[in-house]
Tab-separated table of C-alpha atoms in Angstrom:
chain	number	residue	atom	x	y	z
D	237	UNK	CA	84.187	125.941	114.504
D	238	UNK	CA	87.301	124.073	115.654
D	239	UNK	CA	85.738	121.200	116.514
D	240	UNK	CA	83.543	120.872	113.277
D	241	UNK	CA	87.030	121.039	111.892
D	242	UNK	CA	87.751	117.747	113.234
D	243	UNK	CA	84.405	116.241	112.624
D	244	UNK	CA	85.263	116.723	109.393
D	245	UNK	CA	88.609	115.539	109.276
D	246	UNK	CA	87.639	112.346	111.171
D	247	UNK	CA	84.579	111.458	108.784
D	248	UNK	CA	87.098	112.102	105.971
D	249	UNK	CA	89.774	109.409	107.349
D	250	UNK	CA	86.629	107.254	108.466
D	251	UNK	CA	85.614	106.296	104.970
D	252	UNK	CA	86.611	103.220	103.294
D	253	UNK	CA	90.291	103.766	101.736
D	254	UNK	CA	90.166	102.934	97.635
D	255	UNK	CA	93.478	100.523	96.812
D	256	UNK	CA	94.936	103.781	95.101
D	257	UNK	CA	95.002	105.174	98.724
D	258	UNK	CA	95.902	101.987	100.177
D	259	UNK	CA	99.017	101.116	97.898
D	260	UNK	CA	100.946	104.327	97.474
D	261	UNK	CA	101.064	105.178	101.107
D	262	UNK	CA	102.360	101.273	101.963
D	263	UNK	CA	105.171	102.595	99.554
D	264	UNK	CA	105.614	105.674	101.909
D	265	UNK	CA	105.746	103.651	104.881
D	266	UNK	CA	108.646	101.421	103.159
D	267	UNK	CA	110.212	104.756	102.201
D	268	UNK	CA	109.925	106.447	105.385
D	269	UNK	CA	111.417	103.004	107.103
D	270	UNK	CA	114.357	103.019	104.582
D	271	UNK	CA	115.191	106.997	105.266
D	272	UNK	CA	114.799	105.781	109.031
D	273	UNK	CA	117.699	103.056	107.952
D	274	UNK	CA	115.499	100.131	108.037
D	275	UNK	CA	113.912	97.213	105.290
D	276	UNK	CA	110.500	97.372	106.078
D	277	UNK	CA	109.573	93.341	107.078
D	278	UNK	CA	106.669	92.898	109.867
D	279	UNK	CA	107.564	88.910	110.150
D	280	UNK	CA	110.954	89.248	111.318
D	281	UNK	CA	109.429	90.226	114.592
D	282	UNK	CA	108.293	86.963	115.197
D	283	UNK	CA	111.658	85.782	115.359
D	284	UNK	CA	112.992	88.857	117.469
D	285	UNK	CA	110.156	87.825	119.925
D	286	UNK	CA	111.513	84.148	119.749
D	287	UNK	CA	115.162	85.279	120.748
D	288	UNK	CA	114.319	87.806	123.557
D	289	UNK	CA	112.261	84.995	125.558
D	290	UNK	CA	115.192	82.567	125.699
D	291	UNK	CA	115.373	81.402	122.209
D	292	UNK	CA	118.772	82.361	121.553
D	293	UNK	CA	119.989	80.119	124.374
D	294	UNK	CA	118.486	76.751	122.241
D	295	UNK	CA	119.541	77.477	118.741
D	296	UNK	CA	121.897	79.814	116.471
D	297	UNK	CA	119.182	81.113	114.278
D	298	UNK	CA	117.988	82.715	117.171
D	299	UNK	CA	121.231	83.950	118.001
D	300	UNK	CA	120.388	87.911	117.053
D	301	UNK	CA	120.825	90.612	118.795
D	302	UNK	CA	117.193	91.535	119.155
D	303	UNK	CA	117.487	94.983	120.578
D	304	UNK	CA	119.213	95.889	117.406
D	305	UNK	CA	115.272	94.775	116.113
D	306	UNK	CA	113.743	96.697	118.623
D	307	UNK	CA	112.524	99.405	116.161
D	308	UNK	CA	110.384	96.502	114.160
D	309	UNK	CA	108.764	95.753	117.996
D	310	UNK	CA	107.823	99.376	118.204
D	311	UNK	CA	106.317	99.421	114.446
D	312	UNK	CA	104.166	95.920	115.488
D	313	UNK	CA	103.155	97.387	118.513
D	314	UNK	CA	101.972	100.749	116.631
D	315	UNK	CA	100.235	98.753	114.566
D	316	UNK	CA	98.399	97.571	117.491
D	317	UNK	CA	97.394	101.133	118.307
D	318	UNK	CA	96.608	101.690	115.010
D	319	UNK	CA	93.911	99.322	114.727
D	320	UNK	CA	92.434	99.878	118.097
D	321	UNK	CA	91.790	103.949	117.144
D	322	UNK	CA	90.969	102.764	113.561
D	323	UNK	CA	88.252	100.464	115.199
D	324	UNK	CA	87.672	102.648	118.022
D	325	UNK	CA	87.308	106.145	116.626
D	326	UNK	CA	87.042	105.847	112.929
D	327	UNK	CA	84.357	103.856	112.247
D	328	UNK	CA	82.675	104.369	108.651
D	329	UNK	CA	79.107	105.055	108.755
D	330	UNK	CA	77.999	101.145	107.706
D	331	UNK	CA	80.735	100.065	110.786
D	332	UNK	CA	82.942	97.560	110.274
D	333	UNK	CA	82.246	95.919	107.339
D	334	UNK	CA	84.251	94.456	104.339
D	335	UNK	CA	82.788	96.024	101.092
D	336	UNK	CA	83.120	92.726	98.578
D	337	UNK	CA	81.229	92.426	95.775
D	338	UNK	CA	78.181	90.122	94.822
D	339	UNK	CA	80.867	87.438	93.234
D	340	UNK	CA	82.187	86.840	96.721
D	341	UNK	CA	79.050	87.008	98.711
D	342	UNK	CA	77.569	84.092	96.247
D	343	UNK	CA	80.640	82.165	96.100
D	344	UNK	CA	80.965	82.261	100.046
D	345	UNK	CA	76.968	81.576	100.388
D	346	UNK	CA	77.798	78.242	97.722
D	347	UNK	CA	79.890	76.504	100.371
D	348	UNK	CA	78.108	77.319	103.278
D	349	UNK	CA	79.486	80.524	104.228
D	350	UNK	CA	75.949	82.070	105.125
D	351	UNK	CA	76.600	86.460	104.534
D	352	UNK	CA	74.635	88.680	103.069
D	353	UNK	CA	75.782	91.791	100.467
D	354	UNK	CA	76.402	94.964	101.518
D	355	UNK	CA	77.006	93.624	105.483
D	356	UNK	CA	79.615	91.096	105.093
D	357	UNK	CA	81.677	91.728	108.874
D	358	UNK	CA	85.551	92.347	108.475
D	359	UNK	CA	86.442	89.680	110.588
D	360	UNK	CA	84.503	86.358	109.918
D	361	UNK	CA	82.290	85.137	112.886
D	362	UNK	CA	84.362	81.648	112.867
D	363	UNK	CA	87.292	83.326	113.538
D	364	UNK	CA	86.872	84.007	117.441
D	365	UNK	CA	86.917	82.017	120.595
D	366	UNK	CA	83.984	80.308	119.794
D	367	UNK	CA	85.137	79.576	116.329
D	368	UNK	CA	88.213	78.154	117.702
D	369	UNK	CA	86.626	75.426	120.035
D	370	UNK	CA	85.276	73.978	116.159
D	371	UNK	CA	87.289	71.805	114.094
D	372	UNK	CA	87.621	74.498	111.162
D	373	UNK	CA	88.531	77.400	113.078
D	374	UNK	CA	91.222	75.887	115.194
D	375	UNK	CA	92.478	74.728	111.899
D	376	UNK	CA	91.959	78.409	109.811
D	377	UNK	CA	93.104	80.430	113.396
D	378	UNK	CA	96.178	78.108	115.063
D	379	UNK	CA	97.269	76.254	111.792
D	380	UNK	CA	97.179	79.361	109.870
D	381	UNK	CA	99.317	81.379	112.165
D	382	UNK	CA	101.625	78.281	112.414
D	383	UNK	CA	102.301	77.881	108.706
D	384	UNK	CA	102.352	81.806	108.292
D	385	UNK	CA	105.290	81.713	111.184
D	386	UNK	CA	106.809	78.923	109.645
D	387	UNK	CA	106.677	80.006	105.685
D	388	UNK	CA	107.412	83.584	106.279
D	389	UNK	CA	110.877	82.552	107.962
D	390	UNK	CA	111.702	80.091	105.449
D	391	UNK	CA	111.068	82.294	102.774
D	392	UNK	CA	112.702	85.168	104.092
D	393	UNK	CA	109.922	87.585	104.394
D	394	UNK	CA	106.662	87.822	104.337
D	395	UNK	CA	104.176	90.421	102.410
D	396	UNK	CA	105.560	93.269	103.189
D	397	UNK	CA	108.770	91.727	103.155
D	398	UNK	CA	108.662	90.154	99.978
D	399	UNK	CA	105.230	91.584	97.995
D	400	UNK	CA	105.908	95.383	98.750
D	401	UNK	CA	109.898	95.573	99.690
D	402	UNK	CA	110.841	92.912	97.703
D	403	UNK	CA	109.622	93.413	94.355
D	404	UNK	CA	109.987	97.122	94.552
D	405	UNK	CA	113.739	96.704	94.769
D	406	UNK	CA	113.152	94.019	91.553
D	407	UNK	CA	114.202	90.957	93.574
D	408	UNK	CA	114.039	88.111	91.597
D	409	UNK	CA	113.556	85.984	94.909
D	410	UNK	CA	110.261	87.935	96.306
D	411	UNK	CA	108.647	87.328	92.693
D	412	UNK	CA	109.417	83.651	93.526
D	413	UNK	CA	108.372	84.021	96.958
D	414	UNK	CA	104.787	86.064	95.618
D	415	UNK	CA	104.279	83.188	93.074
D	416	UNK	CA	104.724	80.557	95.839
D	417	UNK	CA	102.268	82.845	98.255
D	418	UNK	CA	99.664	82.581	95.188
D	419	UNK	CA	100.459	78.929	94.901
D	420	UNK	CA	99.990	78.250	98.743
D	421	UNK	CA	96.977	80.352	98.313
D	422	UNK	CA	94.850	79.061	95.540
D	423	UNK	CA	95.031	75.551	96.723
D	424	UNK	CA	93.660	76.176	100.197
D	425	UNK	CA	90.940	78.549	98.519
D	426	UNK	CA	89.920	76.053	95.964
D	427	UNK	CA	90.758	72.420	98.040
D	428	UNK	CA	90.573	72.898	101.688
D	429	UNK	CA	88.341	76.199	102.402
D	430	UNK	CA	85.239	74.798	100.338
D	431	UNK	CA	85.422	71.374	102.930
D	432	UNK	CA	85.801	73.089	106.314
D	433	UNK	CA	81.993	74.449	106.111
B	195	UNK	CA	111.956	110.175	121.660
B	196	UNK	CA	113.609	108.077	119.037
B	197	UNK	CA	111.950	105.580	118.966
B	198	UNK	CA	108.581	106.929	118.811
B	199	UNK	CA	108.826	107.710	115.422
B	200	UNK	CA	108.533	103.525	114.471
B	201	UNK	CA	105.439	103.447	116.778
B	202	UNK	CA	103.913	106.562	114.396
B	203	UNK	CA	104.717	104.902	111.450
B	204	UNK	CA	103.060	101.657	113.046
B	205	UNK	CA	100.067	103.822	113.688
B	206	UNK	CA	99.839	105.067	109.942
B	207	UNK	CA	100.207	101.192	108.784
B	208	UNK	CA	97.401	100.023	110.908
B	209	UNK	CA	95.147	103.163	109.607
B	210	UNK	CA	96.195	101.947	105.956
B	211	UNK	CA	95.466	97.958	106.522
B	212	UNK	CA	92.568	98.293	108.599
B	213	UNK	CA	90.424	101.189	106.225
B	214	UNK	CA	91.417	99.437	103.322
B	215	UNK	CA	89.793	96.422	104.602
B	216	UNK	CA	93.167	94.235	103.993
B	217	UNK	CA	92.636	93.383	107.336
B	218	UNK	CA	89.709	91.365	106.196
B	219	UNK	CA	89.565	87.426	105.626
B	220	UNK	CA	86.432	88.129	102.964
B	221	UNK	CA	88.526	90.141	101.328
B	222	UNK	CA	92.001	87.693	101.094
B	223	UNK	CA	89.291	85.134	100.154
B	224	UNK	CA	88.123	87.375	97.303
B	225	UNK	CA	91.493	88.227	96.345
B	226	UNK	CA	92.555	84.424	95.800
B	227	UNK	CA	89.060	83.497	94.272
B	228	UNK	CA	90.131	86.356	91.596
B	229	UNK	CA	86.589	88.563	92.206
B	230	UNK	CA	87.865	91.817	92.910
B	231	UNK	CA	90.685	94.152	92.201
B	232	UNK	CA	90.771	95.328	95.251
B	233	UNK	CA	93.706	93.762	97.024
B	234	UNK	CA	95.561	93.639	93.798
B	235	UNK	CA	94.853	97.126	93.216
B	236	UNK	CA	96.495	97.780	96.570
B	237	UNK	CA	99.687	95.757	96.267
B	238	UNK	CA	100.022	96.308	92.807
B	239	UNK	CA	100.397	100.546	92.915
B	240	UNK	CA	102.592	99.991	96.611
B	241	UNK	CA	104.616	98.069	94.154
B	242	UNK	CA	104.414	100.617	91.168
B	243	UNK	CA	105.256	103.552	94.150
B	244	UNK	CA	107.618	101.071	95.862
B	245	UNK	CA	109.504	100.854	92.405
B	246	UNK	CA	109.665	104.914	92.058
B	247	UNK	CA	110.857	105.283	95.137
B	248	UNK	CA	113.172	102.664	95.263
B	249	UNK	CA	114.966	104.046	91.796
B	250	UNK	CA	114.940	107.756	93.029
B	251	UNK	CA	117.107	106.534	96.164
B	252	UNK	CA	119.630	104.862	93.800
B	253	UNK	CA	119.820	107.238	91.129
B	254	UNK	CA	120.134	110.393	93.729
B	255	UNK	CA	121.970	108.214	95.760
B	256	UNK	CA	119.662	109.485	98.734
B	257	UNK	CA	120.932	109.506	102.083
B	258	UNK	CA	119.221	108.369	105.466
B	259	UNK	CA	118.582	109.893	108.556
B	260	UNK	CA	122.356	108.993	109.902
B	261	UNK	CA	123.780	109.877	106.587
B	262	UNK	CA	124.589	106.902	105.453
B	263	UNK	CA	123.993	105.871	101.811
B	264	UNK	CA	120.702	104.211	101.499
B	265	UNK	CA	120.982	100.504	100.281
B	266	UNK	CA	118.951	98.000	99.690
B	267	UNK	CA	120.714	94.011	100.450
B	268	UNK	CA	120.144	92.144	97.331
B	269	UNK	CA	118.121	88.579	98.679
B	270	UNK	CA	119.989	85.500	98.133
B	271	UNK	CA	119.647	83.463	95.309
B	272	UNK	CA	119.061	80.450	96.628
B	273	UNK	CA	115.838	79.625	94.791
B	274	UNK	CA	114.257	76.655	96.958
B	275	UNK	CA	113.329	78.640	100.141
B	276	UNK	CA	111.625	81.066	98.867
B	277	UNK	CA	108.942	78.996	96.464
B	278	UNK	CA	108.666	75.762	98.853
B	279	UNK	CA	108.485	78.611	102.229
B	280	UNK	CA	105.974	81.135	100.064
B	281	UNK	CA	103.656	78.590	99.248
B	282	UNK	CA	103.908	77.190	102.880
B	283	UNK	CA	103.661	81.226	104.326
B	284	UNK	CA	100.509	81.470	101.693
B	285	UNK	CA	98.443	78.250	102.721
B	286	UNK	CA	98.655	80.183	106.393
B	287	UNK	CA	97.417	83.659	104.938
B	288	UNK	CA	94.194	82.193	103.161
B	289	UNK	CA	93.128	79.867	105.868
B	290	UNK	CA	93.315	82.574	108.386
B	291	UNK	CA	92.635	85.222	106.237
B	292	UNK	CA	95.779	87.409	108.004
B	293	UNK	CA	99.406	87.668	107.305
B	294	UNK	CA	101.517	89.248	110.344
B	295	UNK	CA	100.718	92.856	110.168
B	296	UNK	CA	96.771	92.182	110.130
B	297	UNK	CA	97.560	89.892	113.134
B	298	UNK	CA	98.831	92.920	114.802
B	299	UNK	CA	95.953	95.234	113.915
B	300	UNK	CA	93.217	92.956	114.677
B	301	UNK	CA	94.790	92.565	117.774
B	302	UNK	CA	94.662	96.387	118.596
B	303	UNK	CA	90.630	96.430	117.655
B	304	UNK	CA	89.832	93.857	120.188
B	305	UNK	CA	90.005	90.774	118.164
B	306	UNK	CA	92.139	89.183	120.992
B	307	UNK	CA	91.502	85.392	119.485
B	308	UNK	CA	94.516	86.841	117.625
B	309	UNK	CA	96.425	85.940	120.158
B	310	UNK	CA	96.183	82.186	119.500
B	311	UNK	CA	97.392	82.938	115.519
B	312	UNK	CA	100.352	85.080	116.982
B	313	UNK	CA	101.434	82.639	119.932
B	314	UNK	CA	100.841	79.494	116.409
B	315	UNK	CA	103.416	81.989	114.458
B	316	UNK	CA	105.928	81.990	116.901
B	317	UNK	CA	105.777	78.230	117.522
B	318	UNK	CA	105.976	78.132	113.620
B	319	UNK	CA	108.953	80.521	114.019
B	320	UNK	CA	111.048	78.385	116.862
B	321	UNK	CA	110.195	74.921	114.672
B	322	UNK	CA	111.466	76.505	111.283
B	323	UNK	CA	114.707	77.733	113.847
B	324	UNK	CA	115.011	73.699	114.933
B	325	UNK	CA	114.150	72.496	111.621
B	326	UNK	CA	116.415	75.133	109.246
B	327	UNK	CA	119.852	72.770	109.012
B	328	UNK	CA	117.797	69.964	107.937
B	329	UNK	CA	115.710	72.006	105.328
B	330	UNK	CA	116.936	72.674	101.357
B	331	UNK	CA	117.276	76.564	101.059
């Protein structure tokens, strides 16, 4: 009885979330960060992680007092956890799969993307080890994280810095910040992605 | 004690990115080609809630946990930074498909080429650090 309980309860959670799920309870998680006396910003750990392995020593912006940042550690690291009993334990009954729609699967097939509708993986096959030894991933998996370290500190924030915290508290700057993310989007969507396959 | 309550709320975050498929480079791809509502769908009503909440705090001048006023900094408005750094941040997020919570997440369900993206965003971190004085903002 108890433990059809929890069959039930994990099937429920197991299912694909709809964006109405999705969006409201990123709100909560801001909310619950701000009651907690904290903006909610995921990037900024990058740079606490710079600062506690000798960082501070080279140069002032690294000057911070990252134990003060410790809390945004602990909310990267649960996010760790998170995805391993997400992955681990609630599994949906197609597995891990990203549900796009026939749009995407053609447009990804036209420049040599080869997946097929209905079992497109969540994470790409290219990006992995193996995809990494090719010229495309190390460009999509090492340049990608590079520019994402380096934009997200010169802007400030990143998307839950600047999309979700940002423009809830109607700052002018994380529209500008959004538009630029859309910008820096779009033109490696539409110029670069297309040539790497 | 204390400070298990951030890795909880790290917990619920990787739930909501992973089962929402956010997480997933086919689906930042579809959200820049335009094809789906999806992703909008999702930042759009965590802005619309993120708005709510934001005005209850203000106008019920809510306090937090130490009970202290809750306030939001205003960002600077120093316009440069944040269009020349977003579009640099967003060329990173489509190519690999992740900004840095997904990084985290995809981490935690054993996608541990991650780690190369993650040890990339640091490096991109430390050179934005050298580079900042030299930089318009």
């Amino acid at each position: 009885m108890v433990e059809s309980f929890f069959i039930v309860i994990r099937d429920f959670i197991a299912q694909p979330w709809p964006w109405y799920v999705a969006g409201p309870l990123l709100a909560f998680v801001m909310f619950i960060l701000l009651y907690f006396g904290h903006e909610f910003g995921i990037s900024e750990s990058f740079r606490l992680m710079c600062a506690a392995d000798g960082a501070d020593k080279m140069n002032e912006f690294f000057k911070i007092n990252w134990r003060a940042g410790e809390w945004n550690l602990l909310v990267a690291l649960g996010a760790v956890f998170g995805g391993y009993l997400a992955s681990h334990y609630f599994l949906g009954s197609h597995g891990d799969i990203a549900h796009v729609g026939n749009a995407t699967v053609e447009s990804l097939n036209n420049i040599g993307i080869p997946v097929k509708l209905g079992a497109v993986p969540l994470v790409p096959d290219f990006i992995s080890w193996n995809g990494l030894l090719t010229g495309p991933g190390l460009l999509m998996i090492a340049g990608g994280g590079l520019l994402v370290g380096f934009g997200a500190r010169y802007a400030g924030g990143c998307t839950s810095g600047h999309a979700i915290s940002g423009l809830s508290a109607l700052q002018l700057p994380s529209l500008v910040a959004v538009i630029g993310f859309f910008i820096g989007g779009l033109f490696v969507t539409y110029f670069i992605i297309p040539y790497l396959f | 004690m204390r400070m298990s309550r951030y890795i909880i709320v790290g917990i619920l975050l990787g739930f909501i990115l992973y089962k929402s498929e956010a997480v997933s480079w086919f689906r930042i791809y579809e959200m820049f080609r335009f094809q789906s509502f999806h992703m909008f769908g999702i930042i759009g009503s965590a802005v619309v809630a993120g708005i709510l909440a934001v005005q209850l705090i203000k106008r019920k001048e809510m306090k937090n946990v130490l009970g202290k006023k809750i306030t939001i900094k205003d960002k600077a408005k120093t316009y440069p930074r944040y269009l020349i750094g977003g579009i640099i941040f967003g060329m990173g997020w489509a190519l690999a498909g992740a900004c840095p919570a997904p990084m985290f997440i995809l981490l935690g369900a054993g996608h541990t080429v991650f780690f190369v993206y993650f040890v990339a965003a640091m490096t991109g971190t430390f050179i934005y650090g050298l580079l900042r004085k030299r930089l318009p903002h």
